[in-house]
Short mmCIF file of C-alpha atoms in Angstrom, two decimals:
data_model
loop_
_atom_site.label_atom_id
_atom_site.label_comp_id
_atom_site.label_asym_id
_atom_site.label_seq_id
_atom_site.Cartn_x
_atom_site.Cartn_y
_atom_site.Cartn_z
CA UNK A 1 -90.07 -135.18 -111.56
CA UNK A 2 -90.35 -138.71 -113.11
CA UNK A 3 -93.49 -140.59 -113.14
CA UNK A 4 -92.53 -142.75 -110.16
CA UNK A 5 -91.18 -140.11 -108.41
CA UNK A 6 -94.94 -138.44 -108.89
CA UNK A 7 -96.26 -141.82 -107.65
CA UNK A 8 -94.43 -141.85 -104.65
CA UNK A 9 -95.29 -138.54 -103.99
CA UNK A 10 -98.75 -138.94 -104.34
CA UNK A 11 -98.85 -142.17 -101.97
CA UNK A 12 -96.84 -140.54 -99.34
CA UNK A 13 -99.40 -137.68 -99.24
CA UNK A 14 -102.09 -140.47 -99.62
CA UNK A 15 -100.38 -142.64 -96.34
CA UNK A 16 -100.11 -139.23 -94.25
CA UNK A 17 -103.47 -138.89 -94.76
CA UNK A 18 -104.69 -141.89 -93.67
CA UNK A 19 -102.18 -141.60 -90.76
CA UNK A 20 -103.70 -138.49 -89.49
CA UNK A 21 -107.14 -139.66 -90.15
CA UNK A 22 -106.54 -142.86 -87.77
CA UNK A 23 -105.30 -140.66 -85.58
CA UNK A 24 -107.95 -138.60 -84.97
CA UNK A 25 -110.41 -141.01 -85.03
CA UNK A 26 -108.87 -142.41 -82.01
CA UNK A 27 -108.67 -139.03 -80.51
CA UNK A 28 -112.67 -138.25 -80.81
CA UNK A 29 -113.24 -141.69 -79.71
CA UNK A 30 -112.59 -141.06 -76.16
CA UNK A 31 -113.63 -137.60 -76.42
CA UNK A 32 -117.48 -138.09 -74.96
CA UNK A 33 -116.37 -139.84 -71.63
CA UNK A 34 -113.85 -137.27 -71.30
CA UNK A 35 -116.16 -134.54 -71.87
CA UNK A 36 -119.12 -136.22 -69.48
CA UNK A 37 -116.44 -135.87 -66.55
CA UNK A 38 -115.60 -132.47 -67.33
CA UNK A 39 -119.34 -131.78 -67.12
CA UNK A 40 -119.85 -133.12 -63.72
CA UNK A 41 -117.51 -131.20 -62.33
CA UNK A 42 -118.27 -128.09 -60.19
CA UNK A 43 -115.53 -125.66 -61.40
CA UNK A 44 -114.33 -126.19 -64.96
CA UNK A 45 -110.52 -125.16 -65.54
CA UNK A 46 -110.52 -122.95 -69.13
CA UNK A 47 -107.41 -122.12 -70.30
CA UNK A 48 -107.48 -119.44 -73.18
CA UNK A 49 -104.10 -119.65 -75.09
CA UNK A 50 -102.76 -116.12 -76.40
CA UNK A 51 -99.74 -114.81 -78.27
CA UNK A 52 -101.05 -111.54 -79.37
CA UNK A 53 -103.84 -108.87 -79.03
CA UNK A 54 -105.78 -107.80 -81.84
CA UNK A 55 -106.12 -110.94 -83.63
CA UNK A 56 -108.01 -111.97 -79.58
CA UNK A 57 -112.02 -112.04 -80.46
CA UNK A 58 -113.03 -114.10 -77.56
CA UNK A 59 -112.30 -111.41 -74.81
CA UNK A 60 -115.98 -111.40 -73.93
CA UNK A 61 -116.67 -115.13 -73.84
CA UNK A 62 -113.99 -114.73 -71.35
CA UNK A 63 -115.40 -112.00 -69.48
CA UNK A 64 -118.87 -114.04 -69.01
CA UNK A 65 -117.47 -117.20 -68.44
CA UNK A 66 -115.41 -115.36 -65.24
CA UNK A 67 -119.26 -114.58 -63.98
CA UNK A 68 -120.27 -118.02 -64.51
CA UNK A 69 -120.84 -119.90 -61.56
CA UNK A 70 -119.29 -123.09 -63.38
CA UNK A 71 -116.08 -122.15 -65.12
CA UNK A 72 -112.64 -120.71 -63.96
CA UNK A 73 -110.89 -118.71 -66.97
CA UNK A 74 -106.97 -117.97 -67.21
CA UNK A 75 -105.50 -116.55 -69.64
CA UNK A 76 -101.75 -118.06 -70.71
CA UNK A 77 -99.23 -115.67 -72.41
CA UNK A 78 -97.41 -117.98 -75.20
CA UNK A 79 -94.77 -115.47 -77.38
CA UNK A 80 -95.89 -115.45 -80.72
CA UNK A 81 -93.03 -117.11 -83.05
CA UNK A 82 -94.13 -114.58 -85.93
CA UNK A 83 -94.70 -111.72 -83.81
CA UNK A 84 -92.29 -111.97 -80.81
CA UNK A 85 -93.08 -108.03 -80.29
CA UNK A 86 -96.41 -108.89 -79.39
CA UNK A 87 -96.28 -110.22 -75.97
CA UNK A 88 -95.24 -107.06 -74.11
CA UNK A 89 -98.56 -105.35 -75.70
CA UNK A 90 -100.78 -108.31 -74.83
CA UNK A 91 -99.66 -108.35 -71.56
CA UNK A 92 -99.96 -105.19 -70.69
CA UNK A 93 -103.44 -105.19 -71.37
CA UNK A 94 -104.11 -107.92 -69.72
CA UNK A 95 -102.66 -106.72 -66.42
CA UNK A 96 -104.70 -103.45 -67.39
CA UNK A 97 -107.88 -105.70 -67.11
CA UNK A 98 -106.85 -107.38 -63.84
CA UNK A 99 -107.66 -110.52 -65.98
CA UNK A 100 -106.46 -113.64 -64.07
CA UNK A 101 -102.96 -114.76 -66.41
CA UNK A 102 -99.94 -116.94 -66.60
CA UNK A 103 -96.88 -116.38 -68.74
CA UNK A 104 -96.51 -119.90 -70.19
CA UNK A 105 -92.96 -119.27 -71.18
CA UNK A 106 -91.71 -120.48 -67.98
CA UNK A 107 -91.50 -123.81 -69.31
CA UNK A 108 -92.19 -125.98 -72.64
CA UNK A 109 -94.47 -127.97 -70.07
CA UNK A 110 -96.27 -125.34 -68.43
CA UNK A 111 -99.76 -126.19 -69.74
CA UNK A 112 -99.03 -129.33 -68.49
CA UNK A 113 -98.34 -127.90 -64.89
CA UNK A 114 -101.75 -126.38 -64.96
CA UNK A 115 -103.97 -128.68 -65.96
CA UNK A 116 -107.07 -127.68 -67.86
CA UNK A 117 -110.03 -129.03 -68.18
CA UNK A 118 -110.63 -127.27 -71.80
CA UNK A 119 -108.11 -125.18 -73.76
CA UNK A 120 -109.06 -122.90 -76.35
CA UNK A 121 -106.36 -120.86 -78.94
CA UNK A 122 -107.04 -117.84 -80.72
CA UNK A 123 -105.35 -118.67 -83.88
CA UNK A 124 -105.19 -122.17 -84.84
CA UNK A 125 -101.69 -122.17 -86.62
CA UNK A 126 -98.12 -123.44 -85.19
CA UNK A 127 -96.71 -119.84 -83.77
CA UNK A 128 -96.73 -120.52 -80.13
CA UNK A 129 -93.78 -121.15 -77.97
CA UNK A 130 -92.30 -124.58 -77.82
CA UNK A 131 -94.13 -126.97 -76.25
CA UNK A 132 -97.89 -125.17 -75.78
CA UNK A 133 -99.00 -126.21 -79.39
CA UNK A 134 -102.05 -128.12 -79.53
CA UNK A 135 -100.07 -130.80 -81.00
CA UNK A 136 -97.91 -130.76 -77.73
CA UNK A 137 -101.07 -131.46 -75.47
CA UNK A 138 -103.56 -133.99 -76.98
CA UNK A 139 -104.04 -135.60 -73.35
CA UNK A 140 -106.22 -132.79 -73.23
CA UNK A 141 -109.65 -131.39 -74.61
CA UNK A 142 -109.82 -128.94 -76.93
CA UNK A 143 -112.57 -126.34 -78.50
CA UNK A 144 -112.40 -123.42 -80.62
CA UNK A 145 -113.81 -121.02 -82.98
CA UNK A 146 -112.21 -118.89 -85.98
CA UNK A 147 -110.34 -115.52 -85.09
CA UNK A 148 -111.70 -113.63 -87.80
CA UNK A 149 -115.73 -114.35 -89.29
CA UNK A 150 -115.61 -117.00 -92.11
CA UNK A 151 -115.49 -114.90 -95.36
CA UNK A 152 -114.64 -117.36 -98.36
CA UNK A 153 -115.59 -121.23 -99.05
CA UNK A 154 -112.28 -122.13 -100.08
CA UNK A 155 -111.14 -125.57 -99.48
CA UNK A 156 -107.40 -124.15 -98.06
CA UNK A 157 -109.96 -121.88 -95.81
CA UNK A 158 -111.92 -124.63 -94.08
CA UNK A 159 -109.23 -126.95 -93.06
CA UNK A 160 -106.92 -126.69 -90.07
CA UNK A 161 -105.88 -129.74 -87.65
CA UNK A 162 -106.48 -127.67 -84.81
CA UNK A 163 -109.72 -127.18 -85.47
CA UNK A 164 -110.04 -130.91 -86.44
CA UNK A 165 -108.94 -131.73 -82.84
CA UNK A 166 -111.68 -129.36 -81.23
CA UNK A 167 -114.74 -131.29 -79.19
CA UNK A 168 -116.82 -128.70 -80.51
CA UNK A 169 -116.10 -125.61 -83.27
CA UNK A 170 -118.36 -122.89 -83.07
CA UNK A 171 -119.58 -121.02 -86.15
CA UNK A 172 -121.91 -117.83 -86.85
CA UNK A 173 -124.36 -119.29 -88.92
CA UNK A 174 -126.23 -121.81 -90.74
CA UNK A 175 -124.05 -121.41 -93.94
CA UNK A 176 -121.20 -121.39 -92.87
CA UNK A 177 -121.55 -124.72 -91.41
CA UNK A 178 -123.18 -126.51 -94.32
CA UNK A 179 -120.46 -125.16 -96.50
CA UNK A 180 -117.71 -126.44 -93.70
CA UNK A 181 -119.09 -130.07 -93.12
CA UNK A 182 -119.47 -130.70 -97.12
CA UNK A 183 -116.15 -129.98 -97.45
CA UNK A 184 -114.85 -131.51 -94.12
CA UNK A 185 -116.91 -134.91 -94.19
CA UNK A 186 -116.37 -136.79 -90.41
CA UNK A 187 -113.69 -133.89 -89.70
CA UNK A 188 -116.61 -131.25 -90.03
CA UNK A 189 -118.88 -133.54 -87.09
CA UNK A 190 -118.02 -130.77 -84.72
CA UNK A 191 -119.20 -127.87 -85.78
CA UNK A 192 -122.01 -126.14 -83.37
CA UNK A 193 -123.77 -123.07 -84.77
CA UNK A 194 -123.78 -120.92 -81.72
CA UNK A 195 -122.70 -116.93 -83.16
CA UNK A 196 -118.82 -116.22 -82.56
CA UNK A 197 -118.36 -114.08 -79.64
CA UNK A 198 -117.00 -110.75 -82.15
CA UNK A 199 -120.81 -110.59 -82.55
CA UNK A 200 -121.21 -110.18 -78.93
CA UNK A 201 -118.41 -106.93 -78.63
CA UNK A 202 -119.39 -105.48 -81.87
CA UNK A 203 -123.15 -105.15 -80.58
CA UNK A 204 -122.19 -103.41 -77.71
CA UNK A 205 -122.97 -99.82 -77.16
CA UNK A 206 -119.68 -97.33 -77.40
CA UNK A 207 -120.57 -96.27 -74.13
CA UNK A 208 -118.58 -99.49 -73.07
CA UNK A 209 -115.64 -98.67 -74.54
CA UNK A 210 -112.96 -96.25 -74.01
CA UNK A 211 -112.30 -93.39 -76.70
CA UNK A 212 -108.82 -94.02 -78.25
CA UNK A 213 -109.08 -90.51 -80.74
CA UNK A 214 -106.68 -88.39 -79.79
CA UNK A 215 -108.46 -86.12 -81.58
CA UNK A 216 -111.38 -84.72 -79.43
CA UNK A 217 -112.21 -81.24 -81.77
CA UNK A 218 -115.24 -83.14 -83.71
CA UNK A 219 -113.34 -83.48 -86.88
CA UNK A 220 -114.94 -86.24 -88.80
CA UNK A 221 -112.90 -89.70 -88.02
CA UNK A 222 -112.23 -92.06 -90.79
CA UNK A 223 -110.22 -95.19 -90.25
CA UNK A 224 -107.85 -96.66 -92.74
CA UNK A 225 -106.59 -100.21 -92.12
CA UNK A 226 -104.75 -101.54 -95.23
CA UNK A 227 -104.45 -105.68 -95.60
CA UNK A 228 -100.98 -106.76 -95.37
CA UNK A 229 -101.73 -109.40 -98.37
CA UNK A 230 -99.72 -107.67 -101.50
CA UNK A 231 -99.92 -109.98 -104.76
CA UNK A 232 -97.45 -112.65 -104.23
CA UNK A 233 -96.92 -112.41 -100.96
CA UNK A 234 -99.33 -114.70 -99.02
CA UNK A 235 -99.09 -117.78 -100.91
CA UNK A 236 -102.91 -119.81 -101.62
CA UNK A 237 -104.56 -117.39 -99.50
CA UNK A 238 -106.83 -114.30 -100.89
CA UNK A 239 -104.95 -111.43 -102.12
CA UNK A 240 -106.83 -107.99 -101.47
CA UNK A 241 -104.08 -105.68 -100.64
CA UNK A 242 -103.82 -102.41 -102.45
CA UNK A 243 -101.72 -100.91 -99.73
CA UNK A 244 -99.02 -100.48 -102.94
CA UNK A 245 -101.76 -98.80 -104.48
CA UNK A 246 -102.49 -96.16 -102.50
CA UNK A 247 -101.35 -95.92 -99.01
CA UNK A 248 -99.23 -93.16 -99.88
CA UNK A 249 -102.13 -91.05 -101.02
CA UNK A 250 -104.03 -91.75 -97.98
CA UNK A 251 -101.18 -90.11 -96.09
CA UNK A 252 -101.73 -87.29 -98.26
CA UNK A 253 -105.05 -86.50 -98.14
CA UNK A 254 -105.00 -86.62 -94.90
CA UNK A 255 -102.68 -83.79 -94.79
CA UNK A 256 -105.14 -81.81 -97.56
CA UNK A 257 -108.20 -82.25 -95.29
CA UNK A 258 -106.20 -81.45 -92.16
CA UNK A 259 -109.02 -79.36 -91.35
CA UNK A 260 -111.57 -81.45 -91.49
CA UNK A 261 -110.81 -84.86 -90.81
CA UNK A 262 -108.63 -87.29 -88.36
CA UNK A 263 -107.19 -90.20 -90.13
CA UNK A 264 -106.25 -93.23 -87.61
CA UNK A 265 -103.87 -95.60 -89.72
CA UNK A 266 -104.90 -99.24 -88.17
CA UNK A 267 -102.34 -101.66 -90.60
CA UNK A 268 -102.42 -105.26 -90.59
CA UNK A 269 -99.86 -106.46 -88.34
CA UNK A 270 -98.22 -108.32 -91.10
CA UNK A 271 -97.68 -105.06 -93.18
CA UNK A 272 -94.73 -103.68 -91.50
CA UNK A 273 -92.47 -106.87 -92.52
CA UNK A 274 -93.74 -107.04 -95.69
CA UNK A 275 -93.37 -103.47 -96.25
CA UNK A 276 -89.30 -103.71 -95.12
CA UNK A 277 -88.85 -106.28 -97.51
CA UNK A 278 -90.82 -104.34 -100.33
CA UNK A 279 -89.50 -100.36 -99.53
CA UNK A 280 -87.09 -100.96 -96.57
CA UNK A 281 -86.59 -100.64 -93.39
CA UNK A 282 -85.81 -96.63 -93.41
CA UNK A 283 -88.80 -96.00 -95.82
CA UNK A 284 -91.50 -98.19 -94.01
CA UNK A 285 -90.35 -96.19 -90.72
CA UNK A 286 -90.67 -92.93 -92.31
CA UNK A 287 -94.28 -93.79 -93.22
CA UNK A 288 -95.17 -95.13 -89.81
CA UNK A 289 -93.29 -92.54 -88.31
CA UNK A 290 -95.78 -89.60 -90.55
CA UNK A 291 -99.21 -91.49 -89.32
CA UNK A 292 -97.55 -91.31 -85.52
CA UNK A 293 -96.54 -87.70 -85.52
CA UNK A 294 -98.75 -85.82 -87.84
CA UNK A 295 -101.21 -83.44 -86.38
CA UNK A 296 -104.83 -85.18 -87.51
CA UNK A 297 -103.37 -89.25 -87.69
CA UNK A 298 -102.52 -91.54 -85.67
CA UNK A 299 -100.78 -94.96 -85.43
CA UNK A 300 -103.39 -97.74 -83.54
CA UNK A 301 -101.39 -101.33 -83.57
CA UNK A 302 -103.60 -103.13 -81.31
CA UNK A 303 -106.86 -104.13 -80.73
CA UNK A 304 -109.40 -102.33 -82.54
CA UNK A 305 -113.08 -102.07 -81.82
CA UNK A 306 -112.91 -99.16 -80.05
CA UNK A 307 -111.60 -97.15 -82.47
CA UNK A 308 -114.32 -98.77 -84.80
CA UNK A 309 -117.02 -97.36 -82.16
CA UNK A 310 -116.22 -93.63 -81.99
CA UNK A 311 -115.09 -93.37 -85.64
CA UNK A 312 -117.40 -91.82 -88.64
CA UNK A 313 -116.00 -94.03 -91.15
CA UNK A 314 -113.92 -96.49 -92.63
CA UNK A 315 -111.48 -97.69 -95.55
CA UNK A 316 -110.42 -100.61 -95.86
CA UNK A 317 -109.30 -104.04 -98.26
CA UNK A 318 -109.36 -106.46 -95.15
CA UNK A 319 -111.85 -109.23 -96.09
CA UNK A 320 -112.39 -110.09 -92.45
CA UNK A 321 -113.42 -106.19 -91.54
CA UNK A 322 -115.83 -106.50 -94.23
CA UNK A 323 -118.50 -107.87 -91.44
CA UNK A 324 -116.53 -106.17 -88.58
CA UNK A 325 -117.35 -102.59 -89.97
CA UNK A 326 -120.86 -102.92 -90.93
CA UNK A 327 -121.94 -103.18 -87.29
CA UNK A 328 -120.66 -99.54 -86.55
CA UNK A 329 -123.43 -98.80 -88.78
CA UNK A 330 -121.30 -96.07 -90.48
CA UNK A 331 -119.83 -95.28 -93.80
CA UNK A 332 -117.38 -97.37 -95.37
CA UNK A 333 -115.16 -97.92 -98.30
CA UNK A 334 -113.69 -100.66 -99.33
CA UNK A 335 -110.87 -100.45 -101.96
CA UNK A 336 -110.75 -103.09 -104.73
CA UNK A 337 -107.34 -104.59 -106.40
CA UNK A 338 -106.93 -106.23 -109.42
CA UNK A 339 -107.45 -109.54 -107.82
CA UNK A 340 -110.39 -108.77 -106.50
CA UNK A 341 -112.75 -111.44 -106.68
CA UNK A 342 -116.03 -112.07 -104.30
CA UNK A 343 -117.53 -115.32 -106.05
CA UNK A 344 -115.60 -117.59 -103.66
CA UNK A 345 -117.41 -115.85 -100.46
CA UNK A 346 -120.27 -117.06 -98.63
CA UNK A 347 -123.30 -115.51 -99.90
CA UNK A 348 -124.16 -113.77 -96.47
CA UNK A 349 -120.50 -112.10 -97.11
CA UNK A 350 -120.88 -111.26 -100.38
CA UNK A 351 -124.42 -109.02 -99.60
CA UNK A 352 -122.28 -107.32 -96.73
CA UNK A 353 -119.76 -106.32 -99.62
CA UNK A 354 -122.44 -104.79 -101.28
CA UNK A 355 -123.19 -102.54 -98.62
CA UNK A 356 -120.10 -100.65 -99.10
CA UNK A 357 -118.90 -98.10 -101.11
CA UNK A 358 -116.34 -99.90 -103.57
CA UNK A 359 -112.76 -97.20 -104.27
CA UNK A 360 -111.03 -97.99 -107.56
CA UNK A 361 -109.45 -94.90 -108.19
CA UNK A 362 -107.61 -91.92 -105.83
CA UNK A 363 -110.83 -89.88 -107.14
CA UNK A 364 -113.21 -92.58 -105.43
CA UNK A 365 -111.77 -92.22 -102.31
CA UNK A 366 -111.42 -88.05 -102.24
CA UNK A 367 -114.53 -87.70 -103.08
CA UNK A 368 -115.99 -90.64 -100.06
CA UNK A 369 -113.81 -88.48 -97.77
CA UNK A 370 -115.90 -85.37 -98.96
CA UNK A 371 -118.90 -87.58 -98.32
CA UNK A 372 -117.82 -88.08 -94.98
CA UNK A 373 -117.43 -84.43 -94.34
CA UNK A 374 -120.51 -83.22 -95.49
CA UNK A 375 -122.69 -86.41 -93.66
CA UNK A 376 -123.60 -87.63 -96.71
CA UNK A 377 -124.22 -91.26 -96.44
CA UNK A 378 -125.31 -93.08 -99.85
CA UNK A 379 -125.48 -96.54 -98.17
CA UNK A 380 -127.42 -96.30 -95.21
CA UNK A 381 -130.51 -97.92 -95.85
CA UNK A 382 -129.43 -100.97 -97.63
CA UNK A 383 -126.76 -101.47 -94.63
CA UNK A 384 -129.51 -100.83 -91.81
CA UNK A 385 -131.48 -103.99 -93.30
CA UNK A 386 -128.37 -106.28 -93.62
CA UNK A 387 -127.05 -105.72 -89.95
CA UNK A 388 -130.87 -107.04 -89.07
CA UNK A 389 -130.98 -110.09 -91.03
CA UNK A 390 -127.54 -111.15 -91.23
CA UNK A 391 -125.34 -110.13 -87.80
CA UNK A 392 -127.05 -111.32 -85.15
CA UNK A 393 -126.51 -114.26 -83.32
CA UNK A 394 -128.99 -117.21 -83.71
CA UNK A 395 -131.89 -118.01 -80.76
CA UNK A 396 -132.22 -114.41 -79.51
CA UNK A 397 -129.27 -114.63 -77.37
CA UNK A 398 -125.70 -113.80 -77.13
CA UNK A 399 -123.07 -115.90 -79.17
CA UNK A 400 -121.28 -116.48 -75.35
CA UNK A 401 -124.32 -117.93 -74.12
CA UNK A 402 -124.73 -120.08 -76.63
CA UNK A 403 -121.50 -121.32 -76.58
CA UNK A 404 -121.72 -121.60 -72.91
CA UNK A 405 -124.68 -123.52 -73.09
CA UNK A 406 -123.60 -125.92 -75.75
CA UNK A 407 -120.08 -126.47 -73.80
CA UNK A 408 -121.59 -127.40 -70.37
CA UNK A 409 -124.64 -129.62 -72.85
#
């Protein structure tokens, strides 16, 4: 590129910026009288925005807000533009749950039609159906939180519009905000530290949840949930995946320790499609296929903390499950790649890393199995203390509370 083609470049990028800057500016402006006649009203309308379910982490925010004298939750079914597959499974869950719903496909302008006082999405990017993006309904007032916890203080991590357009973004802790507004400036004004509502379903006793083994002979249980983020596949953001690595010998061992052990194979949703355009379509199927159909596996594509709470143990490269695991209070694994590097992670992530077990080798992760089987658990101490000072919501009470609280001010 010539020099004034890098100049013109760089003030295009420079004049979009500004652009979007002015923009919301004006947006926030009239946020506060909007938000002070939400607040007097009686009943406030909440719409929660979903395309799929086991990236949903504010099911029990939902669930308290339906007791809430003050707010009236719906759910609205938008077909996930990555994942078109996913709707049939989210909706039949939701139906499951008698949860109040409406299929938003109807119409580009359904969220329109009804009318909410605050909306909420689960993921911030563009993958709804036309017409329900945030970007589609800015008459309205928006809030949000992240889908997974915040695991690394990179810049790419921090920023995304529809988070910018939230009244208020709700975080887990102290550090995680500072980190966020530094990097943010004005953008990072909203930010409430409240606890994420995961916190509030991965306290919960198992007793709450149903047991998805199928399982039931007391075999030990070990999860294995390989990251769909192969090396050079998932452009600036972290690449962990070692799925290439050894996801075959997973399979395997499983098969050795048939005796012993139950293996539930909980992939990334992502991996499949990356895995077709890697092995194949026949080959990926065949694998899927052996975790579906072998004796002591199984295949779990959906949501996921109940399989966390009746399991033994876990392994794992997912840098969100880091956090999500240690709550189970159980052994885990997690297996390291070559890019494997922790020094961009907040600090409070980086001590729950250290509270695993870390598998570079097929030898590392036999012999963790056997550790599994005999009840050996090398870690349990130093994990005990972190899940007290680290994974509890702030002020004694539940992250839903808090974020009730804050919302209704």
């Amino acid at each position: 590129m010539s020099l004034r083609g890098i100049i013109m470049a760089i003030y295009a990028k420079s004049l979009y910026k500004v652009r979007y800057f002015i923009k919301l500016k004006s947006y926030r402006h009239k946020l506060p009288l909007r938000v002070a006649e939400i607040r007097k009203k009686e009943s406030i309308k909440v719409l929660f925005v979903l395309s799929d379910l086991s990236t949903w982490k504010t099911e029990y925010l939902f669930q308290s807000m339906v007791l809430h004298p003050r707010f009236l939750p719906v759910i609205g079914l938008s077909t996930n533009k990555q994942l078109p597959e996913a709707k049939s499974q989210l909706l039949s869950y939701v139906q499951s749950m008698g949860y109040k719903y409406i299929d938003l496909d109807y119409s580009k302008d359904s969220i329109k039609d009804i009318n909410p006082d605050l909306i909420t999405y689960h993921k911030p990017y563009d993958i709804y159906s036309e017409g329900h993006s945030f970007k589609n309904n800015l008459n309205f007032v928006f809030w949000g939180m992240g889908y997974c916890f915040n695991i690394t203080k990179r810049a790419v991590h921090q920023s995304h519009a529809m988070y910018d357009y939230c009244w208020q973004y709700f975080v887990e802790n102290d550090e995680v905000a500072q980190v966020k507004k530094s990097i943010l400036g004005f953008r990072g004004e909203n930010i409430k530290v409240t606890g994420v509502p995961m916190q509030d379903i991965l306290c919960l006793p198992k007793e709450k949840f149903s047991d998805p083994w199928k399982d039931k002979t007391g075999k030990k249980r070990i999860i294995y949930a390989p990251h769909h983020s192969i090396k050079g596949t998932n452009g600036e953001g972290i690449e962990f995946a070692t799925f290439l690595d050894f996801g075959e010998t997973i399979l395997q061992l499983a098969e050795k320790y048939n005796d012993s052990i139950t293996i539930a194979f909980k992939p990334h949703p992502h991996l499949y499609n990356k895995l077709v355009d890697i092995w194949g379509k026949e080959r990926t199927d065949e694998y899927y296929n052996s975790w579906r159909n072998l004796e002591n596996t199984q295949l779990e594509t959906g949501e996921y903390v109940d399989l966390f709470k009746y399991s033994d143990a876990i392994i794992h490269d997912s840098a969100s499950f880091i956090l999500e695991y240690l709550y189970m209070d159980n052994p885990a694994m997690y297996l390291l790649s070559e890019s494997n590097s922790i020094d961009d992670m907040y600090d409070f992530v980086q001590k729950g890393f250290y509270c695993y077990e870390h598998g570079n080798s097929v030898d590392d992760i036999e012999n963790f199995i056997m550790r599994v089987i005999e009840g050996v658990d090398i870690m349990e101490n130093k994990r005990k203390e972190y899940i007290r000072q680290y994974l509890l919501p702030p002020g004694g009470k539940t992250a839903s509370e808090n974020i009730i609280n804050s919302i209704l001010g």
